[in-house]
Amino acid sequence: MKKIAALIGSVVLTAAFITAPATFAASVGNTVITETNKQAVSEHQLVMYSDSVIKLVNKERRSRGLVELKMFPRLSKCAVIRVNETTTYWSHQRRNGKAGLDVFDEQGLKWSNIAENIAKGSPDPQSVMNGWMNSTDHRNSILNPNYRYIGVGCANYEGTFYWTQLFMSSLSEYSYAYLPEKHGELNDDGVIDAVDAAMVLQEYAAMSSGKSGRLDQYKHARADMNSDEIVDAVDASIILGIYADNSSR
């Protein structure tokens, strides 16, 4: 844990709807205090919760012989935008009256089919998945055999968890998409740890100094922890938070 602390010190912490673009409505900060138990909800916990939902989706799909869904930063960014919008405007529409799914076009994604599931009040990934799987329309999106990609957003606003799932199929191949187990795991040793955080910091330092990055497109996507399409010290701090949580179990 000393190694973790040292690295942290070096990091700047800074209902289903199907159809086929508004402004980021309500940004939930990196850390909020819940009113129910007064515990901080860190950004790395929100990332872990989002990834856990995707793992649970894929577990349901595997059990039925369906292809597992992959994630990538631009789609995850869409889910983060939508979940934060729902914290202040609970709807499949946006405050400006446009459809929530317009976020796909707004972010320049090429899609053939898309869907959105939203939920609020469920305190953890398993409970929100239970709710969706017990609702026919939501379950149909989760188990749709045509989808290939997924983005999940999780937010905590005034003590309540909010959740968004976005599903997508596309005629374009997003070759750098990855399974959730690979999110933040860069050196392919099977664990998310301080080594991965160090790789992110090296990439950030190289890019900041105008040098070429060391990570290929696939690893660069996996290094983007907060789905802002930038690899920086914030991503390293999220990886270290995940590492610390996993190490304390």
PDB file of C-alpha atoms in Angstrom:
ATOM      1  CA  MET A   1       0.000   0.000   0.000  1.00  0.00           C
ATOM      2  CA  LYS A   2       2.979   2.350   0.466  1.00  0.00           C
ATOM      3  CA  LYS A   3       3.603   2.057  -3.256  1.00  0.00           C
ATOM      4  CA  ILE A   4       0.004   3.052  -3.912  1.00  0.00           C
ATOM      5  CA  ALA A   5       0.233   6.050  -1.591  1.00  0.00           C
ATOM      6  CA  ALA A   6       3.447   7.200  -3.223  1.00  0.00           C
ATOM      7  CA  LEU A   7       1.945   7.013  -6.682  1.00  0.00           C
ATOM      8  CA  ILE A   8      -1.224   8.764  -5.566  1.00  0.00           C
ATOM      9  CA  GLY A   9       0.921  11.540  -4.184  1.00  0.00           C
ATOM     10  CA  SER A  10       2.496  11.988  -7.602  1.00  0.00           C
ATOM     11  CA  VAL A  11      -0.851  12.225  -9.396  1.00  0.00           C
ATOM     12  CA  VAL A  12      -2.799  15.457  -9.652  1.00  0.00           C
ATOM     13  CA  LEU A  13      -6.206  14.500  -8.285  1.00  0.00           C
ATOM     14  CA  THR A  14      -8.047  16.711  -9.718  1.00  0.00           C
ATOM     15  CA  ALA A  15     -37.475   2.853 -19.183  1.00  0.00           C
ATOM     16  CA  ALA A  16     -36.132   1.366 -22.521  1.00  0.00           C
ATOM     17  CA  PHE A  17     -36.224   3.668 -25.514  1.00  0.00           C
ATOM     18  CA  ILE A  18     -35.405   2.771 -29.133  1.00  0.00           C
ATOM     19  CA  THR A  19     -35.141   5.158 -32.107  1.00  0.00           C
ATOM     20  CA  ALA A  20     -32.570   6.660 -33.950  1.00  0.00           C
ATOM     21  CA  PRO A  21     -28.099  15.908 -30.856  1.00  0.00           C
ATOM     22  CA  ALA A  22     -27.893  19.555 -26.394  1.00  0.00           C
ATOM     23  CA  THR A  23     -25.638  20.459 -23.767  1.00  0.00           C
ATOM     24  CA  PHE A  24     -24.140  18.583 -20.851  1.00  0.00           C
ATOM     25  CA  ALA A  25     -26.923  19.324 -18.387  1.00  0.00           C
ATOM     26  CA  ALA A  26     -25.781  18.600 -14.855  1.00  0.00           C
ATOM     27  CA  SER A  27     -22.255  17.548 -14.055  1.00  0.00           C
ATOM     28  CA  VAL A  28     -21.848  15.519 -10.891  1.00  0.00           C
ATOM     29  CA  GLY A  29     -18.453  16.259  -9.372  1.00  0.00           C
ATOM     30  CA  ASN A  30     -15.665  13.761  -8.927  1.00  0.00           C
ATOM     31  CA  THR A  31     -16.782  13.219  -5.333  1.00  0.00           C
ATOM     32  CA  VAL A  32     -20.180  13.715  -3.741  1.00  0.00           C
ATOM     33  CA  ILE A  33     -21.414  13.005  -0.217  1.00  0.00           C
ATOM     34  CA  THR A  34     -24.546  10.905   0.024  1.00  0.00           C
ATOM     35  CA  GLU A  35     -27.231  12.047   2.436  1.00  0.00           C
ATOM     36  CA  THR A  36     -28.093   8.494   3.425  1.00  0.00           C
ATOM     37  CA  ASN A  37     -24.802   7.216   4.787  1.00  0.00           C
ATOM     38  CA  LYS A  38     -22.460  10.230   4.527  1.00  0.00           C
ATOM     39  CA  GLN A  39     -19.892   8.246   2.553  1.00  0.00           C
ATOM     40  CA  ALA A  40     -17.972   9.758  -0.338  1.00  0.00           C
ATOM     41  CA  VAL A  41     -18.779   8.352  -3.765  1.00  0.00           C
ATOM     42  CA  SER A  42     -15.490   8.635  -5.599  1.00  0.00           C
ATOM     43  CA  GLU A  43     -15.055   8.825  -9.341  1.00  0.00           C
ATOM     44  CA  HIS A  44     -13.257   5.496  -9.386  1.00  0.00           C
ATOM     45  CA  GLN A  45     -16.248   3.875  -7.647  1.00  0.00           C
ATOM     46  CA  LEU A  46     -18.584   5.245 -10.317  1.00  0.00           C
ATOM     47  CA  VAL A  47     -16.278   3.783 -12.982  1.00  0.00           C
ATOM     48  CA  MET A  48     -16.169   0.438 -11.170  1.00  0.00           C
ATOM     49  CA  TYR A  49     -19.969   0.406 -10.890  1.00  0.00           C
ATOM     50  CA  SER A  50     -20.368   1.201 -14.590  1.00  0.00           C
ATOM     51  CA  ASP A  51     -17.949  -1.550 -15.607  1.00  0.00           C
ATOM     52  CA  SER A  52     -19.677  -3.991 -13.265  1.00  0.00           C
ATOM     53  CA  VAL A  53     -23.005  -3.355 -14.990  1.00  0.00           C
ATOM     54  CA  ILE A  54     -21.440  -4.217 -18.351  1.00  0.00           C
ATOM     55  CA  LYS A  55     -19.976  -7.404 -16.884  1.00  0.00           C
ATOM     56  CA  LEU A  56     -23.427  -8.362 -15.603  1.00  0.00           C
ATOM     57  CA  VAL A  57     -24.956  -7.629 -19.006  1.00  0.00           C
ATOM     58  CA  ASN A  58     -22.397  -9.907 -20.638  1.00  0.00           C
ATOM     59  CA  LYS A  59     -23.035 -12.606 -18.056  1.00  0.00           C
ATOM     60  CA  GLU A  60     -26.713 -12.577 -19.034  1.00  0.00           C
ATOM     61  CA  ARG A  61     -25.848 -12.635 -22.727  1.00  0.00           C
ATOM     62  CA  ARG A  62     -23.273 -15.463 -22.380  1.00  0.00           C
ATOM     63  CA  SER A  63     -25.814 -17.614 -20.573  1.00  0.00           C
ATOM     64  CA  ARG A  64     -28.030 -17.356 -23.647  1.00  0.00           C
ATOM     65  CA  GLY A  65     -25.296 -17.873 -26.223  1.00  0.00           C
ATOM     66  CA  LEU A  66     -25.239 -14.206 -27.286  1.00  0.00           C
ATOM     67  CA  VAL A  67     -22.117 -12.270 -28.205  1.00  0.00           C
ATOM     68  CA  GLU A  68     -20.643 -10.161 -25.396  1.00  0.00           C
ATOM     69  CA  LEU A  69     -20.852  -6.394 -25.748  1.00  0.00           C
ATOM     70  CA  LYS A  70     -17.755  -4.206 -25.903  1.00  0.00           C
ATOM     71  CA  MET A  71     -17.173  -0.642 -24.757  1.00  0.00           C
ATOM     72  CA  PHE A  72     -15.132   2.259 -26.088  1.00  0.00           C
ATOM     73  CA  PRO A  73     -14.569   5.852 -24.902  1.00  0.00           C
ATOM     74  CA  ARG A  74     -16.896   7.782 -27.239  1.00  0.00           C
ATOM     75  CA  LEU A  75     -19.872   5.559 -26.425  1.00  0.00           C
ATOM     76  CA  SER A  76     -19.045   5.602 -22.704  1.00  0.00           C
ATOM     77  CA  LYS A  77     -18.888   9.402 -22.939  1.00  0.00           C
ATOM     78  CA  CYS A  78     -22.418   9.412 -24.357  1.00  0.00           C
ATOM     79  CA  ALA A  79     -23.624   7.324 -21.404  1.00  0.00           C
ATOM     80  CA  VAL A  80     -21.927   9.675 -18.916  1.00  0.00           C
ATOM     81  CA  ILE A  81     -23.561  12.682 -20.575  1.00  0.00           C
ATOM     82  CA  ARG A  82     -26.970  11.042 -20.458  1.00  0.00           C
ATOM     83  CA  VAL A  83     -26.761   9.818 -16.875  1.00  0.00           C
ATOM     84  CA  ASN A  84     -25.795  13.265 -15.646  1.00  0.00           C
ATOM     85  CA  GLU A  85     -28.655  14.789 -17.613  1.00  0.00           C
ATOM     86  CA  THR A  86     -31.124  12.439 -15.934  1.00  0.00           C
ATOM     87  CA  THR A  87     -30.058  13.573 -12.461  1.00  0.00           C
ATOM     88  CA  THR A  88     -31.933  16.836 -13.014  1.00  0.00           C
ATOM     89  CA  TYR A  89     -34.347  15.903 -15.829  1.00  0.00           C
ATOM     90  CA  TRP A  90     -35.642  12.364 -15.424  1.00  0.00           C
ATOM     91  CA  SER A  91     -36.721  11.382 -18.910  1.00  0.00           C
ATOM     92  CA  HIS A  92     -35.698   9.657 -22.133  1.00  0.00           C
ATOM     93  CA  GLN A  93     -35.946  13.140 -23.573  1.00  0.00           C
ATOM     94  CA  ARG A  94     -33.563  16.003 -22.919  1.00  0.00           C
ATOM     95  CA  ARG A  95     -34.504  19.263 -21.289  1.00  0.00           C
ATOM     96  CA  ASN A  96     -34.596  20.963 -24.705  1.00  0.00           C
ATOM     97  CA  GLY A  97     -37.252  18.504 -25.888  1.00  0.00           C
ATOM     98  CA  LYS A  98     -34.963  16.437 -28.116  1.00  0.00           C
ATOM     99  CA  ALA A  99     -34.585  12.683 -27.707  1.00  0.00           C
ATOM    100  CA  GLY A 100     -31.909  11.472 -25.330  1.00  0.00           C
ATOM    101  CA  LEU A 101     -30.563   9.238 -28.054  1.00  0.00           C
ATOM    102  CA  ASP A 102     -29.620  12.320 -30.062  1.00  0.00           C
ATOM    103  CA  VAL A 103     -26.403  12.130 -28.027  1.00  0.00           C
ATOM    104  CA  PHE A 104     -25.164   9.448 -30.461  1.00  0.00           C
ATOM    105  CA  ASP A 105     -25.318  11.855 -33.384  1.00  0.00           C
ATOM    106  CA  GLU A 106     -24.070  14.747 -31.269  1.00  0.00           C
ATOM    107  CA  GLN A 107     -20.911  12.781 -30.501  1.00  0.00           C
ATOM    108  CA  GLY A 108     -20.430  11.648 -34.107  1.00  0.00           C
ATOM    109  CA  LEU A 109     -21.090   7.933 -33.655  1.00  0.00           C
ATOM    110  CA  LYS A 110     -22.036   5.859 -36.679  1.00  0.00           C
ATOM    111  CA  TRP A 111     -24.840   3.484 -35.757  1.00  0.00           C
ATOM    112  CA  SER A 112     -27.488   1.269 -37.301  1.00  0.00           C
ATOM    113  CA  ASN A 113     -29.551   0.497 -34.169  1.00  0.00           C
ATOM    114  CA  ILE A 114     -29.500   2.126 -30.731  1.00  0.00           C
ATOM    115  CA  ALA A 115     -31.352   1.906 -27.432  1.00  0.00           C
ATOM    116  CA  GLU A 116     -31.308   3.436 -23.965  1.00  0.00           C
ATOM    117  CA  ASN A 117     -32.160   2.042 -20.527  1.00  0.00           C
ATOM    118  CA  ILE A 118     -32.277   4.390 -17.539  1.00  0.00           C
ATOM    119  CA  ALA A 119     -32.871   3.794 -13.842  1.00  0.00           C
ATOM    120  CA  LYS A 120     -32.571   5.613 -10.535  1.00  0.00           C
ATOM    121  CA  GLY A 121     -32.571   4.605  -6.882  1.00  0.00           C
ATOM    122  CA  SER A 122     -30.839   1.225  -7.225  1.00  0.00           C
ATOM    123  CA  PRO A 123     -27.838   1.309  -4.868  1.00  0.00           C
ATOM    124  CA  ASP A 124     -25.484  -1.029  -6.733  1.00  0.00           C
ATOM    125  CA  PRO A 125     -24.906  -2.755 -10.096  1.00  0.00           C
ATOM    126  CA  GLN A 126     -26.628  -6.014  -9.215  1.00  0.00           C
ATOM    127  CA  SER A 127     -29.805  -4.349  -7.990  1.00  0.00           C
ATOM    128  CA  VAL A 128     -30.154  -2.119 -11.050  1.00  0.00           C
ATOM    129  CA  MET A 129     -29.578  -5.119 -13.317  1.00  0.00           C
ATOM    130  CA  ASN A 130     -32.215  -7.088 -11.430  1.00  0.00           C
ATOM    131  CA  GLY A 131     -34.683  -4.287 -12.055  1.00  0.00           C
ATOM    132  CA  TRP A 132     -33.906  -4.052 -15.751  1.00  0.00           C
ATOM    133  CA  MET A 133     -33.988  -7.814 -16.256  1.00  0.00           C
ATOM    134  CA  ASN A 134     -37.424  -7.951 -14.597  1.00  0.00           C
ATOM    135  CA  SER A 135     -38.787  -5.402 -17.084  1.00  0.00           C
ATOM    136  CA  THR A 136     -39.611  -6.768 -20.532  1.00  0.00           C
ATOM    137  CA  ASP A 137     -38.596  -3.741 -22.609  1.00  0.00           C
ATOM    138  CA  HIS A 138     -35.353  -3.178 -20.702  1.00  0.00           C
ATOM    139  CA  ARG A 139     -34.476  -6.874 -20.825  1.00  0.00           C
ATOM    140  CA  ASN A 140     -35.111  -6.944 -24.574  1.00  0.00           C
ATOM    141  CA  SER A 141     -32.491  -4.247 -25.082  1.00  0.00           C
ATOM    142  CA  ILE A 142     -29.986  -6.061 -22.872  1.00  0.00           C
ATOM    143  CA  LEU A 143     -30.503  -9.326 -24.755  1.00  0.00           C
ATOM    144  CA  ASN A 144     -30.908  -7.926 -28.257  1.00  0.00           C
ATOM    145  CA  PRO A 145     -28.693 -10.150 -30.449  1.00  0.00           C
ATOM    146  CA  ASN A 146     -28.013  -7.316 -32.904  1.00  0.00           C
ATOM    147  CA  TYR A 147     -26.143  -5.058 -30.496  1.00  0.00           C
ATOM    148  CA  ARG A 148     -22.354  -5.157 -30.348  1.00  0.00           C
ATOM    149  CA  TYR A 149     -21.416  -2.156 -28.196  1.00  0.00           C
ATOM    150  CA  ILE A 150     -22.475  -0.758 -24.837  1.00  0.00           C
ATOM    151  CA  GLY A 151     -21.839   2.352 -22.796  1.00  0.00           C
ATOM    152  CA  VAL A 152     -22.849   2.669 -19.140  1.00  0.00           C
ATOM    153  CA  GLY A 153     -22.947   5.766 -16.981  1.00  0.00           C
ATOM    154  CA  CYS A 154     -23.372   5.925 -13.210  1.00  0.00           C
ATOM    155  CA  ALA A 155     -23.891   9.082 -11.148  1.00  0.00           C
ATOM    156  CA  ASN A 156     -24.781   9.891  -7.559  1.00  0.00           C
ATOM    157  CA  TYR A 157     -26.841  13.021  -7.029  1.00  0.00           C
ATOM    158  CA  GLU A 158     -28.060  14.066  -3.573  1.00  0.00           C
ATOM    159  CA  GLY A 159     -27.645  10.531  -2.281  1.00  0.00           C
ATOM    160  CA  THR A 160     -29.422   8.748  -5.150  1.00  0.00           C
ATOM    161  CA  PHE A 161     -27.702   6.597  -7.753  1.00  0.00           C
ATOM    162  CA  TYR A 162     -28.641   7.125 -11.391  1.00  0.00           C
ATOM    163  CA  TRP A 163     -27.854   4.661 -14.186  1.00  0.00           C
ATOM    164  CA  THR A 164     -27.848   4.747 -17.970  1.00  0.00           C
ATOM    165  CA  GLN A 165     -27.194   1.959 -20.469  1.00  0.00           C
ATOM    166  CA  LEU A 166     -26.690   2.786 -24.147  1.00  0.00           C
ATOM    167  CA  PHE A 167     -26.674   0.004 -26.752  1.00  0.00           C
ATOM    168  CA  MET A 168     -25.452   0.228 -30.320  1.00  0.00           C
ATOM    169  CA  SER A 169     -24.937  -1.771 -33.471  1.00  0.00           C
ATOM    170  CA  SER A 170     -23.006  -0.289 -36.352  1.00  0.00           C
ATOM    171  CA  LEU A 171     -21.933  -1.040 -39.888  1.00  0.00           C
ATOM    172  CA  SER A 172     -18.618   0.572 -38.931  1.00  0.00           C
ATOM    173  CA  GLU A 173     -16.223  -1.515 -36.872  1.00  0.00           C
ATOM    174  CA  TYR A 174     -14.791   0.063 -33.753  1.00  0.00           C
ATOM    175  CA  SER A 175     -11.679  -2.104 -33.678  1.00  0.00           C
ATOM    176  CA  TYR A 176     -10.370  -0.540 -30.455  1.00  0.00           C
ATOM    177  CA  ALA A 177     -13.472  -1.514 -28.468  1.00  0.00           C
ATOM    178  CA  TYR A 178     -12.796  -3.834 -25.545  1.00  0.00           C
ATOM    179  CA  LEU A 179     -14.464  -5.978 -22.896  1.00  0.00           C
ATOM    180  CA  PRO A 180     -14.957  -4.318 -19.471  1.00  0.00           C
ATOM    181  CA  GLU A 181     -12.349  -6.562 -17.840  1.00  0.00           C
ATOM    182  CA  LYS A 182      -9.722  -4.706 -19.903  1.00  0.00           C
ATOM    183  CA  HIS A 183     -10.729  -1.219 -18.767  1.00  0.00           C
ATOM    184  CA  GLY A 184      -7.618   0.213 -17.085  1.00  0.00           C
ATOM    185  CA  GLU A 185      -5.627  -3.004 -17.574  1.00  0.00           C
ATOM    186  CA  LEU A 186      -2.851  -2.006 -19.961  1.00  0.00           C
ATOM    187  CA  ASN A 187       0.040  -4.474 -19.629  1.00  0.00           C
ATOM    188  CA  ASP A 188      -2.120  -7.596 -20.079  1.00  0.00           C
ATOM    189  CA  ASP A 189      -1.120  -9.238 -16.811  1.00  0.00           C
ATOM    190  CA  GLY A 190      -4.732  -9.733 -15.764  1.00  0.00           C
ATOM    191  CA  VAL A 191      -4.820  -7.176 -12.934  1.00  0.00           C
ATOM    192  CA  ILE A 192      -5.393  -3.436 -12.622  1.00  0.00           C
ATOM    193  CA  ASP A 193      -2.566  -2.073 -10.498  1.00  0.00           C
ATOM    194  CA  ALA A 194       0.086   0.606 -10.018  1.00  0.00           C
ATOM    195  CA  VAL A 195       1.966  -0.591 -13.102  1.00  0.00           C
ATOM    196  CA  ASP A 196      -1.015   0.316 -15.269  1.00  0.00           C
ATOM    197  CA  ALA A 197      -1.237   3.710 -13.580  1.00  0.00           C
ATOM    198  CA  ALA A 198       2.467   4.282 -14.260  1.00  0.00           C
ATOM    199  CA  MET A 199       1.911   3.478 -17.943  1.00  0.00           C
ATOM    200  CA  VAL A 200      -0.856   6.075 -18.064  1.00  0.00           C
ATOM    201  CA  LEU A 201       1.393   8.678 -16.446  1.00  0.00           C
ATOM    202  CA  GLN A 202       4.161   7.902 -18.934  1.00  0.00           C
ATOM    203  CA  GLU A 203       1.701   8.367 -21.802  1.00  0.00           C
ATOM    204  CA  TYR A 204       0.456  11.633 -20.298  1.00  0.00           C
ATOM    205  CA  ALA A 205       4.018  12.924 -19.847  1.00  0.00           C
ATOM    206  CA  ALA A 206       4.969  12.027 -23.410  1.00  0.00           C
ATOM    207  CA  MET A 207       1.911  13.654 -24.932  1.00  0.00           C
ATOM    208  CA  SER A 208       2.261  16.749 -22.735  1.00  0.00           C
ATOM    209  CA  SER A 209       5.830  17.257 -23.922  1.00  0.00           C
ATOM    210  CA  GLY A 210       4.834  16.956 -27.564  1.00  0.00           C
ATOM    211  CA  LYS A 211       6.263  13.480 -28.038  1.00  0.00           C
ATOM    212  CA  SER A 212       4.513  10.563 -29.658  1.00  0.00           C
ATOM    213  CA  GLY A 213       2.426   8.437 -27.334  1.00  0.00           C
ATOM    214  CA  ARG A 214       3.586   4.949 -26.430  1.00  0.00           C
ATOM    215  CA  LEU A 215       0.150   3.354 -26.315  1.00  0.00           C
ATOM    216  CA  ASP A 216      -1.555   2.021 -29.423  1.00  0.00           C
ATOM    217  CA  GLN A 217      -5.175   2.938 -30.134  1.00  0.00           C
ATOM    218  CA  TYR A 218      -6.514  -0.142 -28.326  1.00  0.00           C
ATOM    219  CA  LYS A 219      -4.542   0.503 -25.127  1.00  0.00           C
ATOM    220  CA  HIS A 220      -5.185   4.230 -25.338  1.00  0.00           C
ATOM    221  CA  ALA A 221      -8.920   3.487 -25.297  1.00  0.00           C
ATOM    222  CA  ARG A 222      -8.527   1.191 -22.292  1.00  0.00           C
ATOM    223  CA  ALA A 223      -6.510   3.868 -20.461  1.00  0.00           C
ATOM    224  CA  ASP A 224      -9.308   6.453 -20.757  1.00  0.00           C
ATOM    225  CA  MET A 225     -10.999   5.756 -17.441  1.00  0.00           C
ATOM    226  CA  ASN A 226     -13.354   8.725 -17.203  1.00  0.00           C
ATOM    227  CA  SER A 227     -14.469   8.652 -20.844  1.00  0.00           C
ATOM    228  CA  ASP A 228     -13.318  12.146 -21.771  1.00  0.00           C
ATOM    229  CA  GLU A 229     -11.208  10.793 -24.660  1.00  0.00           C
ATOM    230  CA  ILE A 230      -8.041  12.137 -23.022  1.00  0.00           C
ATOM    231  CA  VAL A 231      -5.410  10.075 -21.223  1.00  0.00           C
ATOM    232  CA  ASP A 232      -4.083  12.068 -18.290  1.00  0.00           C
ATOM    233  CA  ALA A 233      -3.299  12.078 -14.579  1.00  0.00           C
ATOM    234  CA  VAL A 234      -6.989  11.830 -13.689  1.00  0.00           C
ATOM    235  CA  ASP A 235      -7.143   8.436 -15.391  1.00  0.00           C
ATOM    236  CA  ALA A 236      -4.077   7.311 -13.443  1.00  0.00           C
ATOM    237  CA  SER A 237      -5.693   8.366 -10.169  1.00  0.00           C
ATOM    238  CA  ILE A 238      -8.855   6.392 -11.011  1.00  0.00           C
ATOM    239  CA  ILE A 239      -6.762   3.292 -11.758  1.00  0.00           C
ATOM    240  CA  LEU A 240      -4.981   3.704  -8.424  1.00  0.00           C
ATOM    241  CA  GLY A 241      -8.305   4.026  -6.640  1.00  0.00           C
ATOM    242  CA  ILE A 242      -9.538   0.803  -8.223  1.00  0.00           C
ATOM    243  CA  TYR A 243      -6.252  -0.887  -7.297  1.00  0.00           C
ATOM    244  CA  ALA A 244      -6.540   0.286  -3.703  1.00  0.00           C
ATOM    245  CA  ASP A 245     -10.128  -0.957  -3.436  1.00  0.00           C
ATOM    246  CA  ASN A 246      -9.254  -4.341  -4.926  1.00  0.00           C
ATOM    247  CA  SER A 247      -6.209  -4.689  -2.671  1.00  0.00           C
ATOM    248  CA  SER A 248      -8.259  -4.042   0.472  1.00  0.00           C
ATOM    249  CA  ARG A 249     -10.727  -6.845  -0.237  1.00  0.00           C
TER     250      ARG A 249
END
